[in-house]
Coordinates of C-alpha atoms and ligand atoms in Angstrom, one line a residue:
M300 CA 41.8 -7.8 27.6
C301 CA 40.9 -9.6 24.4
G302 CA 37.2 -10.4 23.6
I303 CA 35.4 -13.1 22.1
T304 CA 32.3 -13.8 20.8
G305 CA 30.7 -16.8 18.8
Y306 CA 27.1 -17.4 17.6
V307 CA 25.5 -20.4 16.1
G308 CA 21.6 -20.2 15.3
H309 CA 18.8 -19.5 12.8
K310 CA 19.8 -15.8 12.8
N311 CA 22.2 -14.0 10.5
A312 CA 25.2 -14.2 12.8
G313 CA 27.2 -11.0 11.6
P314 CA 25.2 -8.4 13.0
I315 CA 25.1 -10.3 16.2
L316 CA 28.5 -10.8 16.4
I317 CA 29.2 -7.2 16.0
E318 CA 27.1 -6.2 18.5
G319 CA 28.3 -8.7 20.9
L320 CA 31.9 -7.0 20.1
K321 CA 30.2 -3.6 20.9
R322 CA 29.6 -4.9 24.5
L323 CA 33.0 -6.3 25.4
E324 CA 34.7 -3.2 23.8
Y325 CA 35.6 -2.0 27.8
R326 CA 37.9 -4.8 27.9
G327 CA 40.3 -2.8 25.7
Y328 CA 41.6 -3.7 22.4
D329 CA 43.4 -2.4 19.4
S330 CA 42.0 -4.5 16.5
S331 CA 38.7 -6.3 15.6
G332 CA 37.5 -9.0 13.5
V333 CA 34.9 -11.3 12.5
G334 CA 34.7 -14.8 10.5
V335 CA 31.6 -16.8 9.5
I336 CA 30.6 -19.8 7.1
D337 CA 29.0 -18.6 4.2
L338 CA 25.5 -20.4 4.3
S339 CA 25.3 -20.4 0.3
T340 CA 28.9 -21.5 -0.7
G341 CA 29.9 -22.9 2.4
H342 CA 33.1 -21.2 2.6
I343 CA 34.8 -19.0 5.5
I344 CA 34.6 -15.9 5.4
V345 CA 36.7 -13.2 7.5
R346 CA 37.0 -9.3 7.8
K347 CA 39.2 -7.9 10.1
T348 CA 41.1 -4.4 10.4
K349 CA 42.9 -2.6 13.0
G350 CA 41.5 0.0 15.4
K351 CA 37.9 0.5 16.3
I352 CA 34.8 -1.6 16.1
R353 CA 33.7 1.2 13.7
N354 CA 36.4 0.1 11.0
L355 CA 35.3 -3.2 11.2
E356 CA 31.7 -2.2 10.4
E357 CA 33.1 0.7 7.4
L358 CA 34.8 -2.6 6.2
I359 CA 32.1 -4.8 6.2
Q360 CA 30.0 -2.0 4.1
Q361 CA 32.7 -2.0 1.7
Q362 CA 33.3 -5.6 1.3
N363 CA 29.9 -7.3 2.4
L364 CA 29.7 -10.3 5.0
P365 CA 27.6 -12.8 3.6
V366 CA 24.3 -14.2 5.3
S367 CA 25.5 -17.1 7.5
R368 CA 24.2 -19.0 10.6
I369 CA 27.4 -19.6 12.8
G370 CA 30.6 -17.5 13.6
I371 CA 33.2 -16.0 15.6
S372 CA 34.6 -12.4 16.2
H373 CA 37.1 -10.8 18.4
T374 CA 38.7 -7.7 19.8
R375 CA 42.7 -8.3 19.9
W376 CA 44.6 -6.4 22.9
A377 CA 47.8 -6.9 20.9
T378 CA 50.6 -9.3 22.6
H379 CA 52.8 -11.1 20.1
G380 CA 52.8 -8.8 16.8
A381 CA 51.9 -5.2 16.1
P382 CA 48.0 -4.3 16.3
N383 CA 47.6 -4.2 12.7
H384 CA 44.9 -6.2 10.3
V385 CA 47.3 -9.2 9.6
N386 CA 47.6 -10.2 13.3
S387 CA 43.8 -9.4 14.1
H388 CA 41.7 -12.5 14.9
P389 CA 40.2 -14.8 13.5
H390 CA 43.4 -16.9 12.3
A391 CA 43.0 -19.8 9.5
D392 CA 45.0 -22.9 8.6
S393 CA 46.6 -22.9 5.2
A394 CA 43.5 -24.4 3.8
K395 CA 41.1 -21.9 5.9
K396 CA 38.9 -25.2 6.6
F397 CA 39.4 -24.1 10.6
L398 CA 39.1 -20.6 11.8
V399 CA 39.9 -19.3 15.8
V400 CA 39.8 -16.7 17.7
H401 CA 41.8 -16.8 21.1
N402 CA 41.9 -15.2 24.4
G403 CA 45.4 -15.8 26.4
I404 CA 49.0 -16.6 25.4
I405 CA 50.3 -19.9 23.7
E406 CA 53.8 -20.1 25.4
N407 CA 54.7 -22.9 23.1
Y408 CA 53.8 -21.4 20.2
E409 CA 57.3 -21.1 18.6
V410 CA 58.0 -25.1 19.1
L411 CA 54.8 -25.8 17.8
R412 CA 54.9 -23.3 15.0
E413 CA 58.7 -24.7 13.8
E414 CA 57.0 -28.3 13.9
L415 CA 54.1 -27.2 11.7
Q416 CA 56.3 -25.6 9.4
H417 CA 58.1 -28.7 8.5
Q418 CA 54.5 -30.1 7.9
G419 CA 54.1 -27.7 5.2
S420 CA 51.7 -25.0 7.3
V421 CA 52.4 -21.6 5.9
F422 CA 52.1 -18.5 8.6
V423 CA 50.7 -15.2 7.6
S424 CA 50.6 -13.5 11.0
E425 CA 53.0 -12.7 13.9
T426 CA 50.8 -13.9 16.4
D427 CA 50.8 -16.9 18.8
T428 CA 47.3 -18.1 18.1
E429 CA 48.1 -18.8 14.7
V430 CA 49.4 -22.1 15.6
I431 CA 45.9 -23.2 16.8
P432 CA 44.0 -23.3 13.5
H433 CA 47.3 -25.0 11.9
L434 CA 47.4 -27.2 14.8
I435 CA 43.9 -28.6 14.7
A436 CA 44.2 -28.8 10.4
S437 CA 47.5 -31.3 11.4
L438 CA 45.3 -33.4 13.6
Y439 CA 42.1 -33.1 11.6
Q440 CA 40.9 -36.8 10.5
G441 CA 36.9 -35.9 9.8
D442 CA 35.9 -35.4 13.5
F443 CA 35.9 -31.9 14.5
L444 CA 35.8 -32.4 18.3
D445 CA 38.6 -34.9 18.4
A446 CA 40.8 -32.6 16.5
V447 CA 40.5 -29.6 18.8
R448 CA 40.6 -31.9 21.8
Q449 CA 44.0 -33.5 20.5
A450 CA 45.2 -29.8 19.7
I451 CA 44.7 -28.0 22.9
V452 CA 46.1 -30.9 25.4
R453 CA 49.4 -29.7 23.2
L454 CA 48.7 -25.9 24.2
Q455 CA 51.0 -24.6 27.2
G456 CA 49.8 -21.3 28.5
S457 CA 46.1 -19.6 28.9
F458 CA 43.6 -20.0 26.1
A459 CA 40.1 -19.3 25.8
I460 CA 39.5 -20.2 22.3
G461 CA 36.3 -20.4 19.8
V462 CA 36.8 -22.7 16.6
L463 CA 34.9 -23.2 13.5
C464 CA 35.5 -25.7 10.7
A465 CA 34.1 -25.4 7.1
D466 CA 33.2 -29.1 7.0
H467 CA 30.7 -28.7 10.1
P468 CA 28.8 -25.6 9.3
D469 CA 26.5 -26.3 12.6
T470 CA 28.9 -26.7 15.1
L471 CA 30.8 -24.1 17.4
I472 CA 33.6 -25.4 19.9
A473 CA 34.9 -23.7 22.7
A474 CA 37.3 -24.4 25.3
R475 CA 39.2 -22.8 28.0
V476 CA 42.3 -23.1 30.4
G477 CA 43.1 -19.7 32.1
S478 CA 41.2 -17.4 30.2
P479 CA 37.4 -16.6 30.7
L480 CA 34.5 -17.8 28.7
I481 CA 31.2 -18.2 28.9
I482 CA 28.3 -20.0 27.0
G483 CA 25.0 -18.3 26.4
V484 CA 22.1 -20.7 26.3
G485 CA 19.4 -19.3 23.8
K486 CA 16.0 -20.8 22.5
E487 CA 17.2 -22.5 18.9
E488 CA 20.3 -20.5 19.5
N489 CA 23.5 -20.7 21.6
F490 CA 26.3 -18.1 22.3
I491 CA 29.8 -18.2 23.4
A492 CA 31.8 -15.1 24.8
S493 CA 34.2 -13.7 27.1
D494 CA 32.0 -11.6 29.3
V495 CA 28.2 -11.8 30.2
P496 CA 27.6 -8.2 28.9
A497 CA 28.3 -9.6 25.3
I498 CA 25.0 -11.5 24.8
L499 CA 22.9 -10.0 28.0
D500 CA 20.3 -8.5 24.9
R501 CA 20.0 -12.1 23.7
T502 CA 19.9 -14.7 26.9
K503 CA 20.2 -14.4 30.5
R504 CA 20.9 -18.1 30.8
I505 CA 24.7 -18.5 31.3
I506 CA 27.1 -21.7 31.6
Y507 CA 30.4 -20.6 33.2
L508 CA 33.1 -22.9 31.6
N509 CA 35.6 -24.2 33.8
D510 CA 39.1 -24.5 33.1
G511 CA 40.0 -27.8 31.3
E512 CA 36.5 -28.1 29.5
I513 CA 35.7 -28.1 25.8
A514 CA 32.4 -27.4 24.9
R515 CA 30.4 -28.2 21.4
L516 CA 27.4 -26.1 20.6
T517 CA 25.0 -26.3 18.0
C518 CA 21.8 -24.2 17.5
D519 CA 19.4 -26.8 19.7
N520 CA 22.2 -28.3 22.2
V521 CA 25.1 -27.5 24.5
E522 CA 27.4 -30.4 25.2
I523 CA 30.3 -30.0 27.8
M524 CA 32.9 -32.1 28.7
K525 CA 36.5 -32.5 29.8
F526 CA 39.7 -32.6 27.8
S527 CA 39.9 -36.3 28.7
G528 CA 36.5 -36.5 27.0
A529 CA 34.6 -37.4 30.4
A530 CA 31.1 -35.9 30.1
V531 CA 30.1 -32.5 32.4
R532 CA 26.5 -32.1 33.4
P533 CA 26.7 -28.3 33.4
K534 CA 25.1 -25.5 35.7
I535 CA 23.1 -22.9 34.0
H536 CA 22.9 -19.6 36.2
T537 CA 20.3 -17.0 35.5
V538 CA 22.1 -13.5 35.4
K539 CA 20.0 -11.1 37.4
F540 CA 20.9 -7.8 36.1
S541 CA 19.4 -6.5 33.0
V542 CA 20.6 -5.6 29.7
D543 CA 20.6 -1.5 30.8
A544 CA 23.1 -2.0 33.4
V545 CA 25.3 -2.1 30.5
K546 CA 24.5 0.8 29.1
K547 CA 25.3 4.5 29.5
Q548 CA 21.5 5.4 30.2
G549 CA 22.1 9.0 29.3
F550 CA 25.6 9.3 31.2
A551 CA 28.3 10.9 28.8
H552 CA 30.5 7.9 30.0
F553 CA 30.1 4.6 31.6
M554 CA 32.4 6.2 34.0
L555 CA 30.5 8.9 35.3
K556 CA 27.5 6.7 35.2
E557 CA 29.2 4.4 37.8
I558 CA 30.5 6.9 39.8
H559 CA 26.6 8.2 40.6
E560 CA 25.4 4.5 41.1
Q561 CA 28.1 4.6 44.4
P562 CA 25.4 5.3 46.6
E563 CA 23.2 2.6 45.7
V564 CA 25.9 -0.1 45.7
L565 CA 26.8 1.2 49.3
E566 CA 23.2 0.7 50.2
R567 CA 23.0 -2.9 48.5
I568 CA 26.1 -3.7 50.5
L569 CA 24.9 -2.6 53.7
K570 CA 21.6 -4.1 53.1
S571 CA 23.0 -7.5 52.0
Y572 CA 25.7 -7.8 54.9
L573 CA 24.3 -6.0 57.8
K574 CA 21.6 -7.5 60.0
Q575 CA 20.5 -6.0 63.1
E576 CA 24.0 -4.5 63.3
E577 CA 25.5 -7.8 62.9
V578 CA 28.0 -8.2 59.4
N579 CA 26.8 -11.8 58.3
F580 CA 28.6 -12.9 55.1
P581 CA 26.4 -16.0 54.0
E582 CA 29.2 -17.6 51.2
L583 CA 32.1 -17.1 53.7
N584 CA 31.9 -20.6 54.0
L585 CA 33.8 -20.1 57.5
S586 CA 32.3 -21.0 60.7
P587 CA 32.9 -18.6 63.7
G588 CA 35.4 -21.0 65.1
Q589 CA 37.5 -21.3 61.8
L590 CA 37.4 -17.4 62.0
K591 CA 38.4 -17.2 65.1
G592 CA 41.6 -19.5 64.4
F593 CA 43.0 -17.1 61.9
E594 CA 46.4 -16.0 63.3
R595 CA 47.4 -13.6 60.3
I596 CA 45.7 -12.4 57.3
G597 CA 47.1 -11.6 53.8
I598 CA 45.6 -10.0 51.1
I599 CA 46.3 -10.2 47.2
A600 CA 45.3 -8.2 44.4
C601 CA 46.1 -6.1 41.4
G602 CA 45.6 -2.3 40.7
T603 CA 42.7 -0.3 42.3
A604 CA 41.9 -3.8 44.3
Y605 CA 45.4 -3.7 45.8
H606 CA 44.5 -0.4 47.3
A607 CA 41.3 -1.5 48.8
G608 CA 43.5 -4.0 50.4
L609 CA 45.5 -1.5 52.0
V610 CA 42.5 -0.2 53.5
G611 CA 41.7 -3.3 54.6
K612 CA 44.9 -3.6 56.5
Y613 CA 44.5 -0.7 58.1
A614 CA 41.0 -1.5 59.4
I615 CA 41.4 -4.8 60.3
E616 CA 44.4 -4.2 62.3
Q617 CA 42.7 -1.3 64.3
L618 CA 39.7 -3.0 64.7
A619 CA 40.4 -6.8 65.0
G620 CA 43.9 -6.6 65.9
I621 CA 45.1 -9.3 63.3
P622 CA 48.0 -8.7 61.8
V623 CA 47.6 -8.1 57.8
F624 CA 50.0 -8.3 54.9
V625 CA 49.2 -7.1 51.6
D626 CA 50.8 -8.1 48.5
A627 CA 50.3 -7.1 44.8
A628 CA 49.6 -10.4 43.8
S629 CA 52.2 -10.2 40.5
E630 CA 54.6 -10.3 43.2
F631 CA 53.3 -12.3 45.7
R632 CA 53.4 -15.4 43.5
Y633 CA 56.8 -15.4 43.1
R634 CA 58.0 -14.7 46.4
D635 CA 58.2 -17.8 48.3
P636 CA 55.3 -16.4 50.8
I637 CA 55.1 -18.1 54.2
L638 CA 52.1 -19.2 54.9
D639 CA 50.0 -22.1 56.3
E640 CA 47.0 -23.3 57.5
K641 CA 46.4 -20.5 60.2
T642 CA 46.6 -17.6 57.5
L643 CA 43.6 -16.2 55.8
L644 CA 44.3 -15.1 52.1
I645 CA 41.7 -12.7 51.0
A646 CA 42.1 -12.4 47.1
I647 CA 40.3 -9.0 46.0
S648 CA 39.3 -8.8 42.6
Q649 CA 36.6 -6.9 40.5
S650 CA 36.6 -9.2 37.6
G651 CA 37.6 -12.6 39.5
E652 CA 39.3 -13.0 36.2
T653 CA 43.0 -11.4 36.9
A654 CA 45.7 -14.1 35.9
D655 CA 48.0 -12.6 38.8
T656 CA 45.6 -12.7 41.6
L657 CA 44.1 -16.2 40.4
A658 CA 47.9 -17.6 40.2
A659 CA 48.3 -15.8 43.4
G660 CA 45.4 -17.5 45.1
R661 CA 46.4 -20.8 44.0
E662 CA 49.7 -20.5 45.2
A663 CA 48.2 -19.9 48.6
Q664 CA 45.8 -22.9 48.2
A665 CA 48.9 -24.7 47.9
R666 CA 50.6 -23.6 50.8
G667 CA 47.7 -24.7 53.4
A668 CA 46.1 -21.3 53.1
K669 CA 42.0 -20.6 53.3
V670 CA 41.5 -18.5 50.3
I671 CA 38.4 -16.1 50.6
A672 CA 37.6 -14.2 47.0
V673 CA 36.2 -10.4 47.5
C674 CA 34.6 -10.2 43.9
N675 CA 32.1 -8.4 42.3
V676 CA 31.3 -11.4 39.5
V677 CA 29.4 -14.2 40.4
G678 CA 30.7 -17.7 38.6
S679 CA 34.1 -16.1 37.9
S680 CA 37.1 -17.9 38.1
L681 CA 38.2 -16.3 41.2
V682 CA 35.0 -17.1 43.1
R683 CA 35.1 -21.0 41.5
E684 CA 38.5 -21.4 42.7
S685 CA 38.1 -20.1 46.1
H686 CA 36.7 -21.7 49.7
G687 CA 34.5 -18.4 50.2
V688 CA 33.5 -15.7 48.6
I689 CA 31.7 -12.1 49.7
Y690 CA 30.3 -10.6 46.6
T691 CA 31.1 -6.7 46.1
H692 CA 27.5 -6.2 44.6
A693 CA 28.5 -2.9 42.5
G694 CA 27.0 -4.4 39.3
P695 CA 28.7 -4.5 35.9
E696 CA 31.7 -2.2 36.0
I697 CA 32.2 -1.3 32.1
G698 CA 34.5 2.1 32.9
V699 CA 38.4 0.6 32.6
A700 CA 39.0 2.8 35.3
S701 CA 37.4 1.0 38.1
T702 CA 35.4 3.4 40.6
K703 CA 32.2 1.5 42.1
A704 CA 34.2 -1.6 42.5
Y705 CA 36.6 0.0 44.3
V706 CA 34.4 1.7 46.5
A707 CA 32.2 -1.9 47.2
Q708 CA 35.8 -3.5 47.9
V709 CA 36.6 -0.7 50.3
A710 CA 33.1 -1.0 52.2
V711 CA 33.5 -4.8 52.3
M712 CA 36.7 -4.5 54.3
F713 CA 35.2 -2.3 56.8
L714 CA 32.6 -5.0 57.2
L715 CA 35.3 -7.5 57.5
A716 CA 36.9 -5.6 59.9
L717 CA 33.9 -5.5 62.0
K718 CA 33.2 -8.9 62.1
L719 CA 36.7 -10.0 63.0
S720 CA 37.0 -7.3 65.3
R721 CA 33.8 -8.8 67.8
N722 CA 36.4 -11.5 69.2
S723 CA 39.4 -9.4 68.9
G724 CA 38.9 -7.2 72.7
R725 CA 40.3 -4.3 70.5
T726 CA 36.7 -2.3 70.3
V727 CA 34.1 -2.3 72.6
P728 CA 30.5 -2.7 71.3
A729 CA 29.8 1.1 71.5
Q730 CA 32.8 1.9 69.3
R731 CA 31.6 -0.9 66.5
E732 CA 27.6 0.5 66.6
S733 CA 29.0 4.1 66.4
I734 CA 31.3 2.7 63.2
I735 CA 28.0 1.1 61.7
A736 CA 25.8 3.7 62.0
Q737 CA 28.3 6.5 60.2
L738 CA 28.4 3.3 57.7
R739 CA 24.9 3.8 57.0
Q740 CA 25.4 7.4 56.4
A741 CA 27.5 6.6 53.8
P742 CA 25.2 6.6 51.1
A743 CA 23.7 9.8 52.0
A744 CA 27.4 11.3 52.2
Y745 CA 27.8 10.4 48.9
K746 CA 24.8 12.4 47.4
K747 CA 26.1 15.5 49.0
I748 CA 29.6 14.9 47.8
L749 CA 28.1 14.0 44.2
A750 CA 26.2 17.5 44.7
A751 CA 29.1 19.5 44.3
K752 CA 30.3 17.8 40.9
N753 CA 30.0 21.3 39.4
Q754 CA 32.6 22.7 41.6
I755 CA 35.0 19.6 41.0
A756 CA 34.4 20.0 37.6
Q757 CA 35.8 23.5 37.6
I758 CA 38.6 22.7 39.8
A759 CA 39.8 20.0 37.0
R760 CA 39.0 22.8 34.5
K761 CA 41.3 25.2 36.2
N762 CA 43.8 22.4 36.9
S763 CA 44.2 20.2 33.8
H764 CA 47.2 22.2 32.4
F765 CA 49.5 20.8 34.9
G766 CA 52.0 18.5 33.5
C767 CA 52.6 16.3 36.6
F768 CA 50.5 15.7 40.1
L769 CA 51.5 14.3 43.0
F770 CA 48.8 12.7 45.9
L771 CA 49.7 12.9 49.2
G772 CA 47.8 10.9 51.9
R773 CA 48.5 9.4 55.2
H774 CA 47.6 7.0 57.4
I775 CA 44.1 5.0 56.5
N776 CA 44.0 7.7 53.1
Y777 CA 47.4 7.1 52.2
P778 CA 45.7 4.0 49.9
T779 CA 43.4 6.9 49.0
A780 CA 46.3 8.8 47.7
L781 CA 47.4 6.0 45.6
E782 CA 44.0 5.3 44.0
G783 CA 43.8 8.9 43.1
A784 CA 47.1 9.1 41.3
L785 CA 46.0 5.8 39.6
K786 CA 42.9 6.8 38.3
L787 CA 44.2 10.2 37.0
K788 CA 47.3 8.8 35.0
E789 CA 45.0 5.7 33.6
I790 CA 42.5 8.0 32.3
S791 CA 44.1 11.2 31.4
Y792 CA 47.9 10.2 31.0
I793 CA 49.1 13.2 33.2
P794 CA 52.2 11.4 35.3
A795 CA 50.7 11.0 38.8
E796 CA 52.6 9.9 41.9
G797 CA 50.3 8.7 45.0
Y798 CA 52.6 8.9 48.0
A799 CA 52.6 8.8 52.0
A800 CA 52.7 12.2 53.0
G801 CA 55.2 11.4 55.3
E802 CA 57.5 10.2 53.1
M803 CA 57.7 13.5 51.0
K804 CA 60.8 14.9 52.6
H805 CA 62.4 11.8 51.4
G806 CA 62.1 12.3 47.9
P807 CA 59.0 13.7 46.1
I808 CA 59.4 17.0 47.6
A809 CA 62.0 17.3 45.1
L810 CA 59.2 17.4 42.4
I811 CA 57.6 20.4 43.9
D812 CA 57.5 23.5 42.3
E813 CA 55.0 26.3 40.8
Y814 CA 54.1 23.6 37.7
R815 CA 53.1 21.2 39.9
A816 CA 49.6 20.4 41.4
V817 CA 49.6 18.7 44.9
V818 CA 46.1 16.6 46.0
C819 CA 46.3 16.6 49.5
V820 CA 43.7 14.0 51.3
A821 CA 43.5 15.9 54.8
P822 CA 40.0 14.6 56.4
Q823 CA 39.7 15.2 59.9
S824 CA 42.0 12.3 61.8
E825 CA 44.5 11.8 64.4
I826 CA 47.3 12.8 62.2
Y827 CA 45.1 15.9 60.5
E828 CA 48.1 18.3 62.2
K829 CA 51.1 16.6 60.4
M830 CA 49.0 16.6 57.1
I831 CA 49.1 20.5 57.6
S832 CA 52.8 20.2 58.2
N833 CA 53.1 18.3 54.8
M834 CA 51.0 21.2 52.9
Q835 CA 52.5 24.2 54.5
E836 CA 56.0 22.5 53.2
I837 CA 54.3 22.1 49.8
R838 CA 53.2 26.0 49.5
A839 CA 56.5 27.2 50.9
R840 CA 57.8 25.7 47.6
K841 CA 55.0 27.1 45.7
G842 CA 53.3 24.1 44.8
K843 CA 49.1 24.2 44.1
I844 CA 47.3 22.2 46.7
I845 CA 43.8 20.9 46.0
A846 CA 42.9 19.4 49.3
V847 CA 40.3 17.2 50.3
A848 CA 38.7 17.9 53.9
T849 CA 36.2 17.5 56.2
Q850 CA 33.3 19.8 56.0
G851 CA 33.6 22.5 58.4
D852 CA 37.3 22.6 58.1
A853 CA 37.7 26.2 57.4
A854 CA 41.1 26.7 58.4
I855 CA 42.8 24.2 55.7
K856 CA 41.6 27.1 53.2
K857 CA 44.8 29.3 54.0
H858 CA 47.0 26.4 53.1
S859 CA 45.3 25.1 49.8
S860 CA 44.0 26.9 46.6
H861 CA 41.1 24.9 46.6
V862 CA 39.4 22.6 48.7
I863 CA 36.8 20.3 47.9
Y864 CA 34.8 18.8 51.1
I865 CA 33.5 15.4 52.6
P866 CA 30.9 15.3 55.1
A867 CA 32.0 14.5 58.4
T868 CA 32.5 10.7 59.3
H869 CA 34.2 8.2 61.6
N870 CA 37.9 8.9 61.3
I871 CA 38.3 5.3 60.1
L872 CA 35.7 5.5 57.3
T873 CA 37.3 8.7 55.8
P874 CA 38.8 6.3 52.9
L875 CA 35.3 5.8 51.8
L876 CA 34.5 9.1 51.3
T877 CA 37.9 10.9 50.3
V878 CA 37.7 8.6 46.9
L879 CA 35.0 10.3 45.5
P880 CA 36.5 13.7 45.0
L881 CA 39.5 12.0 43.3
Q882 CA 37.6 9.7 41.0
M883 CA 35.5 13.2 39.9
L884 CA 38.6 15.2 39.6
A885 CA 40.5 12.5 37.5
Y886 CA 37.0 12.1 35.5
F887 CA 36.6 15.7 34.8
I888 CA 40.3 16.4 33.9
A889 CA 40.3 13.6 31.4
V890 CA 37.2 14.8 30.2
Q891 CA 38.9 18.6 29.9
L892 CA 41.6 17.0 28.0
G893 CA 39.5 15.0 25.5
C894 CA 40.3 11.6 26.5
D895 CA 38.9 8.3 25.8
V896 CA 37.4 7.8 29.7
D897 CA 35.9 4.5 29.4
Q898 CA 38.8 3.2 27.0
P899 CA 42.0 4.6 27.6
R900 CA 44.7 3.7 25.4
N901 CA 46.9 0.6 26.2
L902 CA 44.3 -0.5 29.3
A903 CA 42.2 -3.6 29.5
K904 CA 39.4 -3.9 32.0
S905 CA 40.5 -7.2 32.9
V906 CA 44.1 -8.2 32.6
T907 CA 43.7 -12.3 32.0
V908 CA 47.6 -12.6 31.0
E909 CA 50.0 -12.5 33.4
Ligands
M6R1244 O1 39.5 -7.3 37.9 P1 40.3 -6.8 39.2 O2 40.0 -5.9 40.1 O3 41.4 -8.1 39.6 O4 41.4 -5.9 38.4 C1 42.8 -5.3 39.1 C2 43.0 -4.2 38.3 O5 43.5 -4.5 36.8 C3 42.0 -2.9 38.2 O6 41.9 -2.7 39.5 C4 43.0 -1.8 37.5 O7 43.7 -1.2 37.9 C5 42.0 -0.9 37.0 N1 41.9 -0.4 35.7 C6 42.1 0.3 37.8 O8 41.1 1.4 37.4

């Protein structure tokens, strides 16, 4: 969602701030803006506009952005008020002394707005954010930090903010509650940003601001304190990935690049966690005894991560015999869940900043459960709030449609199931060894499926005219069907529904005719024949079938218009492979339809508000 960058140093702030925004484009936005303190006049100058960052650049070409040494910038994903130039950030107070960029939602903004209007503040936008600069201005008596601190304790909701004050042209203030914000520590320059890619080409030294902390940045100092004023000694992390990881490197889209990175992601995960055929999660923070003591497992997540959780349920129950429930985090947090210290709660999130997942994790902890994060982002809120973590090691994922992060989450779920299975008596060592041996083949299997790129692109071209897609799968590939449908609808806007194939006759079969395409995930498995029966029912109603099947299954051709093959693997591991053709199909259909693959409309990479 909204992206923030901020700069204080000795260079011209404007170009740095715009460059930073470009690196945050993946978060999803509908307008953008930049504000600086003019080096020669000391005045606050703002340029903002609707639409893409290139619109902002065009505006700056026409209206010039003065040279400055300090500034803030923002990409807005509209919540309160339409995506237009007035509602874009930064926002200022009536006297244009304070300038604010904000990510999050101020829940009590109406009360504050009324109060401030009575005191004479004149509001120009429909946003909740605008109360912040007015509030700071109303509390300001010469001490910038103090005014911000007094203001933020009155805000309810979630926020990450960057604040400038024309009286203090050397100081940038930032604070957070519930929305992500990092500080980049440079040489005689410092930065704030919503995420690391924004500043990766400037510095790799990062401080993750915690909830309830406020930071004062000058060009040569970063000072962090609690809202109460108590000083905090910050931990500076050095980011390992290079700036290339957040560039397209010759691929047409980030999504395509990330699809192609999946073999190396799998290799990295296996190398990190499989030691002499034993699974070891070094940051799990649970002793073998503790792990044995859990009587059930809960998995909470959103979107694609939720689908990975569903795969985890099948794998853990089958291999380890531990009952697992999987909830969408947004449902879990309000459903009064029954948990205790015998429940292990696994929160899966690529970003580690998804508002519902964070809230669900807190709810679970409050009810006595231990929370383990399965997360891709080091230092994210979820990781910091959880008892332990299993990193998914997928590297930065920029495409809004999650691909490599999902595959990494699924791989981690299998490893976790294998680890838990050791004490279960449900599997014998030979079974586990066989699954591990097949897991080790997964990167090579990925390369083989990727080699079928042209065939999948051709299938996509031939079928992109269908106005509706149904994705069917059974058992452990039911989540694959859900994920395939989600990918397609996210990036191509074609209505797509994922369903358990066994449920087809209870409703979705009504959709099927010659105008619908049905993607059937039908690899080798115990329920393969049942899947074939469903396919026959679809054919009888003239539905067009695209099947994903196991290499060597020639028979499936007679039931399908197109078949995409995956290499043979252990039945339980098939979701790891079957999802790849579906990612590629969605990608090529979206390209064929001329859609904005990496930044689909209305979507945000990281959903940091509820
Ligand atoms: O960062 P998270 O994994 O917590 O994000 C969860 C969902 O918002 C995310 O998976 C979303 O569904 C993706 N756009 C799917 O491609």
